[in-house]
Every structure is written in structure tokens, then in C-alpha cells.
Coordinates of C-alpha atoms in Angstrom, one line a residue:
X28 CA 0.0 0.0 0.0
X29 CA 1.2 3.5 -0.8
X30 CA 2.0 5.9 2.0
X31 CA -0.7 8.3 0.8
X32 CA -3.2 6.0 -1.1
X33 CA -5.3 3.0 -0.4
X34 CA -5.9 1.1 -3.6
X35 CA -9.1 -0.4 -4.8
X36 CA -9.9 -1.8 -8.2
X37 CA -13.3 -2.2 -9.8
X38 CA -15.5 -2.0 -12.9
X39 CA -17.0 1.2 -14.1
X40 CA -20.5 -0.4 -13.5
X41 CA -21.6 -2.6 -10.5
X42 CA -22.2 -6.3 -11.3
X43 CA -26.0 -5.8 -11.6
X44 CA -25.6 -3.0 -14.1
X45 CA -23.0 -5.0 -16.0
X46 CA -25.4 -8.0 -16.3
X47 CA -28.1 -5.7 -17.7
X48 CA -25.7 -4.2 -20.3
X49 CA -24.5 -7.7 -21.3
X50 CA -28.1 -8.8 -21.8
X51 CA -28.7 -5.7 -23.9
X52 CA -25.6 -6.4 -25.9
X53 CA -26.7 -10.0 -26.5
X54 CA -30.1 -8.9 -27.5
X55 CA -28.7 -6.6 -30.2
X56 CA -26.4 -9.5 -31.3
X57 CA -29.3 -11.9 -31.6
X58 CA -31.3 -9.4 -33.6
X59 CA -28.3 -9.0 -35.9
X60 CA -28.2 -12.7 -36.5
X61 CA -32.0 -12.8 -37.2
X62 CA -31.7 -10.2 -39.9
X63 CA -28.5 -11.7 -41.3
X64 CA -29.9 -15.3 -41.4
X65 CA -33.4 -14.6 -42.8
X66 CA -33.7 -17.1 -45.7
X67 CA -34.4 -15.8 -49.1
X68 CA -37.2 -17.4 -51.1
X69 CA -36.2 -19.2 -54.2
X70 CA -37.6 -17.0 -57.0
X71 CA -36.9 -16.4 -60.6
X72 CA -37.3 -12.7 -61.4
X73 CA -38.9 -11.9 -64.7
X74 CA -38.8 -8.2 -64.1
X75 CA -35.5 -6.4 -63.7
X76 CA -37.0 -3.7 -61.4
X77 CA -38.4 -6.4 -59.1
X78 CA -34.9 -8.1 -59.0
X79 CA -33.2 -4.8 -58.2
X80 CA -35.7 -4.0 -55.5
X81 CA -35.3 -7.4 -53.9
X82 CA -31.5 -7.0 -54.1
X83 CA -31.7 -3.7 -52.4
X84 CA -33.9 -5.2 -49.6
X85 CA -31.3 -7.9 -49.0
X86 CA -28.5 -5.4 -48.9
X87 CA -30.4 -3.2 -46.4
X88 CA -30.9 -6.2 -44.1
X89 CA -27.2 -6.9 -44.2
X90 CA -26.3 -3.3 -43.4
X91 CA -28.8 -3.2 -40.5
X92 CA -27.4 -6.5 -39.2
X93 CA -23.9 -5.1 -39.2
X94 CA -25.0 -1.9 -37.5
X95 CA -26.7 -4.0 -34.7
X96 CA -23.5 -6.0 -34.2
X97 CA -21.5 -2.7 -34.0
X98 CA -23.9 -1.4 -31.3
X99 CA -23.7 -4.8 -29.5
X100 CA -19.9 -4.6 -29.5
X101 CA -19.8 -1.0 -28.3
X102 CA -22.1 -1.8 -25.3
X103 CA -19.9 -4.8 -24.4
X104 CA -16.8 -2.5 -24.5
X105 CA -18.4 0.0 -22.1
X106 CA -19.7 -2.7 -19.7
X107 CA -16.1 -4.1 -19.4
X108 CA -14.4 -0.8 -18.7
X109 CA -12.2 -1.1 -15.7
X110 CA -11.1 1.8 -13.6
X111 CA -8.5 1.8 -10.9
X112 CA -9.6 3.7 -7.8
X113 CA -7.4 5.1 -5.1
X114 CA -8.4 6.8 -1.9
X115 CA -6.1 9.0 0.2
X116 CA -5.1 7.7 3.6
X117 CA -6.6 9.4 6.6
X118 CA -4.0 12.0 7.4
X119 CA -3.8 13.1 3.7
X120 CA -7.6 13.3 3.5
X121 CA -7.9 15.4 6.6
X122 CA -5.2 17.8 5.4
X123 CA -7.1 18.3 2.1
X124 CA -10.4 18.8 3.9
X125 CA -8.8 21.4 6.2
X126 CA -7.1 23.2 3.4
X127 CA -10.2 23.5 1.2
X128 CA -12.4 24.4 4.2
X129 CA -10.2 27.5 4.8
X130 CA -11.0 28.4 1.2
X131 CA -14.8 28.1 1.7
X132 CA -15.2 24.6 0.2
X133 CA -16.5 21.6 2.2
X134 CA -15.4 18.2 1.0
X135 CA -17.4 15.1 1.4
X136 CA -15.5 12.5 -0.6
X137 CA -12.5 12.3 -2.9
X138 CA -11.3 9.5 -5.2
X139 CA -8.4 9.1 -7.6
X140 CA -9.4 7.4 -10.9
X141 CA -7.2 5.9 -13.5
X142 CA -8.9 4.6 -16.7
X143 CA -7.9 3.2 -20.1
X144 CA -4.5 4.4 -21.5
X145 CA -3.5 5.5 -17.9
X146 CA -5.6 8.7 -18.0
X147 CA -5.9 10.0 -14.5
X148 CA -8.7 12.0 -12.9
X149 CA -9.6 13.2 -9.4
X150 CA -13.3 13.0 -8.3
X151 CA -14.2 15.3 -5.5
X152 CA -17.6 15.7 -3.9
X153 CA -17.8 19.2 -2.5
X154 CA -19.9 22.3 -2.0
X155 CA -19.5 26.0 -1.1
X156 CA -19.9 27.2 2.4
X157 CA -20.2 30.6 4.0
X158 CA -20.1 33.6 1.6
X159 CA -17.4 32.2 -0.6
X160 CA -17.7 32.0 -4.3
X161 CA -15.5 29.7 -6.4
X162 CA -15.6 28.4 -9.9
X163 CA -14.6 24.9 -10.9
X164 CA -11.5 26.4 -12.5
X165 CA -10.6 27.9 -9.1
X166 CA -11.2 24.5 -7.4
X167 CA -8.8 22.9 -9.9
X168 CA -6.3 25.6 -9.1
X169 CA -6.5 25.0 -5.4
X170 CA -6.1 21.2 -5.9
X171 CA -3.1 21.9 -8.2
X172 CA -1.4 23.8 -5.3
X173 CA -2.2 21.1 -2.8
X174 CA -1.0 18.1 -5.0
X175 CA 1.8 20.1 -6.7
X176 CA 0.6 19.1 -10.2
X177 CA -1.2 21.1 -12.8
X178 CA -4.9 20.1 -12.9
X179 CA -7.8 21.4 -15.0
X180 CA -11.6 20.7 -15.0
X181 CA -12.6 17.6 -17.0
X182 CA -15.1 18.1 -19.8
X183 CA -17.2 15.6 -18.0
X184 CA -17.3 17.6 -14.8
X185 CA -20.1 19.6 -13.3
X186 CA -19.3 23.3 -14.0
X187 CA -21.1 25.2 -11.3
X188 CA -20.2 25.2 -7.6
X189 CA -23.2 25.9 -5.3
X190 CA -24.3 25.3 -1.7
X191 CA -25.3 21.8 -2.6
X192 CA -22.9 18.9 -2.8
X193 CA -22.0 17.9 -6.3
X194 CA -19.3 15.7 -7.9
X195 CA -16.5 17.5 -9.7
X196 CA -13.8 16.0 -11.9
X197 CA -10.4 17.4 -12.5
X198 CA -7.6 15.9 -14.6
X199 CA -3.9 16.4 -15.4
X200 CA -3.4 19.3 -17.7
X201 CA -2.6 18.0 -21.2
X202 CA 0.9 18.4 -22.5
X203 CA -0.4 20.2 -25.6
X204 CA -3.0 22.9 -26.3
X205 CA -4.6 24.0 -29.5
X206 CA -5.9 27.1 -31.1
X207 CA -8.1 26.7 -34.1
X208 CA -9.6 28.9 -36.8
X209 CA -11.9 28.5 -39.8
X210 CA -12.3 30.5 -43.0
X211 CA -14.9 29.8 -45.6
X212 CA -16.5 31.1 -48.8
X213 CA -19.9 30.1 -50.2
X214 CA -20.2 29.2 -53.9
X215 CA -21.3 32.1 -56.0
X216 CA -25.0 32.3 -56.6
X217 CA -25.6 30.2 -53.5
X218 CA -26.7 31.4 -50.0
X219 CA -25.7 28.4 -47.9
X220 CA -22.5 26.5 -47.9
X221 CA -22.6 22.7 -48.6
X222 CA -19.6 22.3 -46.3
X223 CA -19.8 21.9 -42.5
X224 CA -17.0 21.6 -39.9
X225 CA -16.6 20.8 -36.2
X226 CA -14.0 21.2 -33.5
X227 CA -15.1 19.0 -30.6
X228 CA -13.7 17.9 -27.2
X229 CA -14.2 14.2 -26.7
X230 CA -12.9 13.9 -23.1
X231 CA -9.6 12.4 -21.8
X232 CA -7.7 15.2 -23.6
X233 CA -8.9 14.2 -27.1
X234 CA -9.9 16.8 -29.7
X235 CA -11.7 15.9 -33.0
X236 CA -11.5 18.2 -36.0
X237 CA -13.9 17.5 -38.9
X238 CA -14.8 18.9 -42.3
X239 CA -17.7 17.3 -44.3
X240 CA -18.6 18.3 -47.8
X241 CA -22.0 17.4 -49.2
X242 CA -22.3 16.6 -52.9
X243 CA -23.2 19.6 -55.0
X244 CA -23.9 22.9 -53.2
X245 CA -26.7 24.8 -51.4
X246 CA -29.2 23.7 -48.8
X247 CA -29.4 19.9 -49.7
X248 CA -25.6 19.6 -49.6
X249 CA -25.5 21.5 -46.3
X250 CA -28.1 19.1 -44.7
X251 CA -26.1 16.0 -45.8
X252 CA -22.8 17.3 -44.5
X253 CA -24.4 18.6 -41.3
X254 CA -26.0 15.2 -40.7
X255 CA -22.6 13.4 -41.0
X256 CA -20.9 15.9 -38.6
X257 CA -23.7 15.6 -36.0
X258 CA -24.0 11.8 -36.1
X259 CA -20.2 11.5 -35.8
X260 CA -20.2 13.8 -32.8
X261 CA -23.0 11.8 -31.1
X262 CA -21.4 8.4 -31.8
X263 CA -18.1 9.6 -30.4
X264 CA -19.8 11.1 -27.3
X265 CA -21.5 7.8 -26.8
X266 CA -18.2 6.0 -26.6
X267 CA -18.0 4.5 -30.1
X268 CA -14.6 4.1 -31.7
X269 CA -14.2 6.5 -34.6
X270 CA -13.9 3.6 -37.0
X271 CA -17.2 2.0 -35.9
X272 CA -18.9 5.3 -36.1
X273 CA -17.5 5.8 -39.6
X274 CA -18.8 2.4 -40.8
X275 CA -22.3 2.9 -39.4
X276 CA -22.7 6.4 -40.9
X277 CA -21.4 5.1 -44.2
X278 CA -23.8 2.2 -44.2
X279 CA -26.8 4.4 -43.3
X280 CA -26.0 6.8 -46.2
X281 CA -25.5 3.9 -48.7
X282 CA -28.7 2.2 -47.7
X283 CA -30.8 5.3 -48.7
X284 CA -32.7 5.0 -51.9
X285 CA -31.3 8.3 -53.3
X286 CA -27.8 7.9 -54.7
X287 CA -27.1 11.5 -54.9
X288 CA -26.2 12.3 -51.3
X289 CA -22.6 11.2 -51.1
X290 CA -20.6 13.1 -48.6
X291 CA -16.8 13.5 -48.0
X292 CA -15.5 13.4 -44.5
X293 CA -12.1 14.5 -43.2
X294 CA -11.6 13.7 -39.5
X295 CA -8.5 14.2 -37.3
X296 CA -8.5 12.9 -33.7
X297 CA -5.8 14.6 -31.7
X298 CA -4.5 13.3 -28.2
X299 CA -3.4 16.4 -26.4
X300 CA -1.5 14.3 -23.8
X301 CA 0.7 12.4 -26.3
X302 CA 0.6 14.7 -29.3
X303 CA -0.4 11.7 -31.5
X304 CA -3.0 12.5 -34.2
X305 CA -5.0 10.1 -36.4
X306 CA -6.6 11.0 -39.7
X307 CA -9.7 9.2 -41.1
X308 CA -10.6 10.3 -44.6
X309 CA -13.5 9.4 -47.0
X310 CA -13.2 11.1 -50.3
X311 CA -11.7 14.1 -48.6
X312 CA -9.1 16.6 -49.9
X313 CA -5.5 16.5 -48.7
X314 CA -4.6 17.8 -45.3
X315 CA -1.2 19.2 -44.3
X316 CA 1.1 19.3 -41.3
X317 CA 3.3 22.4 -41.2
X318 CA 6.5 22.3 -39.1
X319 CA 8.5 25.5 -39.7
X320 CA 8.9 25.6 -43.5
X321 CA 8.5 21.8 -43.9
X322 CA 5.0 20.8 -45.0
X323 CA 3.8 17.1 -45.1
X324 CA 0.8 16.1 -47.2
X325 CA -1.7 13.7 -45.7
X326 CA -3.9 12.1 -48.3
X327 CA -6.1 9.0 -48.9
X328 CA -7.8 7.3 -51.9
X329 CA -10.8 6.2 -49.9
X330 CA -14.2 6.8 -51.5
X331 CA -16.8 9.3 -50.1
X332 CA -19.3 8.1 -47.6
X333 CA -22.2 6.2 -49.2
X334 CA -20.3 5.1 -52.3
X335 CA -20.4 1.5 -51.2
X336 CA -22.4 -0.5 -48.6
X337 CA -19.2 -1.4 -46.8
X338 CA -16.0 0.7 -46.7
X339 CA -13.1 -0.4 -44.5
X340 CA -11.9 2.7 -42.6
X341 CA -8.1 3.3 -42.9
X342 CA -6.4 5.6 -40.4
X343 CA -3.1 7.5 -40.8
X344 CA -1.1 8.5 -37.8
X345 CA 1.3 11.4 -37.3
X346 CA 3.1 12.8 -34.3
X347 CA 2.9 16.5 -33.5
X348 CA 5.4 18.8 -31.8
X349 CA 5.4 22.2 -30.3
X350 CA 4.6 24.9 -32.9
X351 CA 3.1 22.5 -35.5
X352 CA 0.1 23.5 -37.5
X353 CA -2.6 21.2 -39.0
X354 CA -4.4 22.4 -42.1
X355 CA -7.6 20.8 -43.3
X356 CA -9.7 21.9 -46.3
X357 CA -12.6 21.0 -48.6
X358 CA -11.9 20.2 -52.2
X359 CA -13.3 23.6 -53.3
X360 CA -9.9 24.9 -52.1
X361 CA -7.6 22.3 -53.5
X362 CA -9.4 22.4 -56.9
X363 CA -8.3 26.1 -57.2
X364 CA -4.7 24.9 -57.6
X365 CA -5.2 22.4 -60.4
X366 CA -3.6 24.7 -62.9
X367 CA -0.7 25.5 -60.6
X368 CA 0.9 22.1 -60.2
X369 CA -1.8 21.0 -57.8
X370 CA -1.0 20.1 -54.2
X371 CA 2.7 20.6 -54.7
X372 CA 2.0 24.3 -55.3
X373 CA -0.3 24.4 -52.3
X374 CA 2.4 22.9 -50.1
X375 CA 4.9 25.6 -51.3
X376 CA 2.4 28.3 -50.5
X377 CA 1.8 26.9 -47.0
X378 CA 5.5 26.5 -46.4
X379 CA 6.3 30.1 -47.4
X380 CA 3.7 31.7 -45.2
X381 CA 5.4 32.6 -41.9
X382 CA 2.4 33.3 -39.6
X383 CA 1.9 31.0 -36.6
X384 CA -1.6 32.4 -36.1
X385 CA -4.3 29.9 -37.3
X386 CA -6.7 32.7 -38.2
X387 CA -4.1 34.5 -40.4
X388 CA -3.1 31.2 -42.1
X389 CA -6.7 30.2 -42.9
X390 CA -7.6 33.7 -44.2
X391 CA -4.4 33.8 -46.2
X392 CA -5.0 30.5 -47.9
X393 CA -8.7 31.2 -48.6
X394 CA -7.9 34.5 -50.3
X395 CA -5.0 33.0 -52.3
X396 CA -7.3 30.3 -53.6
X397 CA -9.9 32.8 -54.6
X398 CA -7.3 34.9 -56.4
X399 CA -6.1 31.8 -58.3
X400 CA -9.6 31.7 -59.8
X401 CA -9.6 35.3 -60.8
X402 CA -11.8 36.3 -57.9
X403 CA -14.4 33.6 -58.7
X404 CA -15.8 31.2 -56.1
X405 CA -16.8 28.2 -58.2
X406 CA -17.3 25.8 -55.3
X407 CA -17.8 26.0 -51.5
X408 CA -14.5 26.5 -49.7
X409 CA -13.7 25.7 -46.1
X410 CA -10.3 25.8 -44.4
X411 CA -9.8 24.6 -40.8
X412 CA -6.4 25.4 -39.2
X413 CA -5.2 24.2 -35.8
X414 CA -2.0 25.4 -34.1
X415 CA -0.5 23.1 -31.5
X416 CA 1.7 24.3 -28.6
X417 CA 3.1 22.7 -25.5
X418 CA 1.5 24.0 -22.3
X419 CA 4.2 25.9 -20.3
X420 CA 5.2 25.1 -16.8

């Protein structure tokens, strides 16, 4: 036993809840088998339309079965999540209670949590007392002083401190921080861009950057790309791996009767603790990592979402360092450089621009692209830039 901690280990869910989740997972799995194993009646099709219709029904069943299996697997993963729990020994706990009470905060309980990948958090049940007013950020600051380590509020934490007891979560400050900016232009003669983007915190120090580009332009393209972004955010928030979320969204788009709503997706998941980033692209334009005057292109030949019933997601990993810049864009931007040696020219332009400000970089690239077309905007253009810096001690 540690001099300051008593160690406990357990599952995220108690045994009863685990059993319920396992039953739910098995139910989805059985439903998937039911849809997958439905026998097809032997039939000779005289009409081609009838044959195509039946073929589409069969494919839709298979897609639905795969989605049910993905949901079943995700529930199983969540139910088996193990966390390591440590509680401070009595003298350490009393010292913390006394320290925070002097600051106007009453502590009821405190736990140290360590989840997958060794990500550590502190759970503290506390409330305000007297006339003191504190934010969760100030609570994290007080705990940082006490434990002599830099702590910040977790995205999963309650944000308001009141007179009532509540549970607050703080975690180690990530090794990196980002600043992002977006610049866009709407296709001429259109009022709404068919592109959508997102910069989302996913917990445990992960940031997801996305650009989705709906086929065509205008309102319909906007709805398609917005749906992809929103569903991806919801799946990730629910605990799905990005690859499973990608497969389910692709299958849902492909199963629709309309064949005109293909959507490209450019996704980058960045771990701010390790500096590792993974790209997942579906028909998306090239992305770039800028390190000083060295620019690396990140590209993929994967088809847009909805092109096929089943697309195997392929990720590409890169390592980021202090001062690096990630640049993502829709194909409306890259297409502007087709007559200027394509992406090689674009790489040179990025390399030659000295600004480390994401807003200045995105505005500069957008204006350069428009100038390449003689001031015309022939397609929707979206540029998303993220600067990465080490957090300072």
C-alpha cells in the first residue's frame, strides 16, 4: 500500500448493471443474426425492377445487421471498462479537507481514478460554504497547489459550484494545447455552404476536427454534410470508436434510396496528452502538417461516404510537436490549384507563409485560392487550421 493512497480496483459499473448491459448487448447481437440469417425465397425474377428491388432489400438487411453488431460490441466494451480507484489515507484526506475548508469549500469525498491508457482524474464531492464563491477552475487551481501538479476541470465535470454537494472531476493538464480557426467562402449564386465543420472535445484530452462536404452545393448539400458531422459527434460522445462510427454512418447513407447524397469526411483525432494524431478520410481533400517551413501532405484514396455499402476505414497517424500546424480543407480549395501544379504548389504556399496564427493562415489560404480563380468562387471552400503548442510550466 502507498504511504498516501489505499488502492481499490473495480469495474465502471456494478455487477447488476454489467449484467443488464451484457443482456442488452446479447439482444442486439441476436437481432443482428436474425436479420442476417433470414432465408431468401427461391424465386426467378422476370422483371429487372423487381430483381433490383429485392436485391436492395437484402443489402439493407445486411447493413442493418452489421449496425446492430456494432452497437452490441460498443455496449460490451463500455460494460467491461475497468477503472483503478485510489483513496487518500486518513492524514492526507484530513489535510485536504482542512485546506479547502479554509477556502470556503466543504469536501465530502475524494477519489483518484485511472482509466484506459492510464488517463488520471480526481473525483471530489464538495460544496461551497459561507459567503465564498468559487468556480470549478478555481477549485482545480486550489487542488493543483495542494497536490503540486497542474490540474484542470474535466469536460465531464459539473461546471457550477453551489451550496449543494456535487461531484467535480479534474484531470492532469494536457501536454499540448490547440488554437483553431476556420475560414470559408460560399459558392457564387448560393446562399448556404454545402460544407460543415466541427472542433469537438471528446474527453480524456482528445480533440476531434472534422470537415464534411456534401455533394453539390446549397441547402441539400448542407443538410447532408451537417448530418454526417452531427452523427459522428453523437457516436463519439456515446463512446463508439471513430472507425465503428464511420462504418455505421457510411452504411446508413449507402442504404438510402437516393444515390445523390454522397458526402466526403475529413476527420482528425488529436490526443493532447501524447501529441499523437490520427486522420480518417473518406473522399476528402488532402490535409497538411506544417512544421516551420516543412510541409507534409496527408492524403487518402478512400471513396466518399455512401459510395459502397461497406468501406473499410483506414487511419493515418502522425506525431505533432510544439509549434506544428494542422491544415484541413474541402476540395473547393484544392481544386483552385489544379492549374498551378496542384497540391505541390499548395504545399509551397503553406511553407512560405510565416504566420503561426491559425486565423491568419486560414484567411491567407482562402484569399490565395480565390485569387487563383480570378476572384471567382466556383465551389464552397472551407479551411480549418489548428496550431499546436506545449503547455508551459
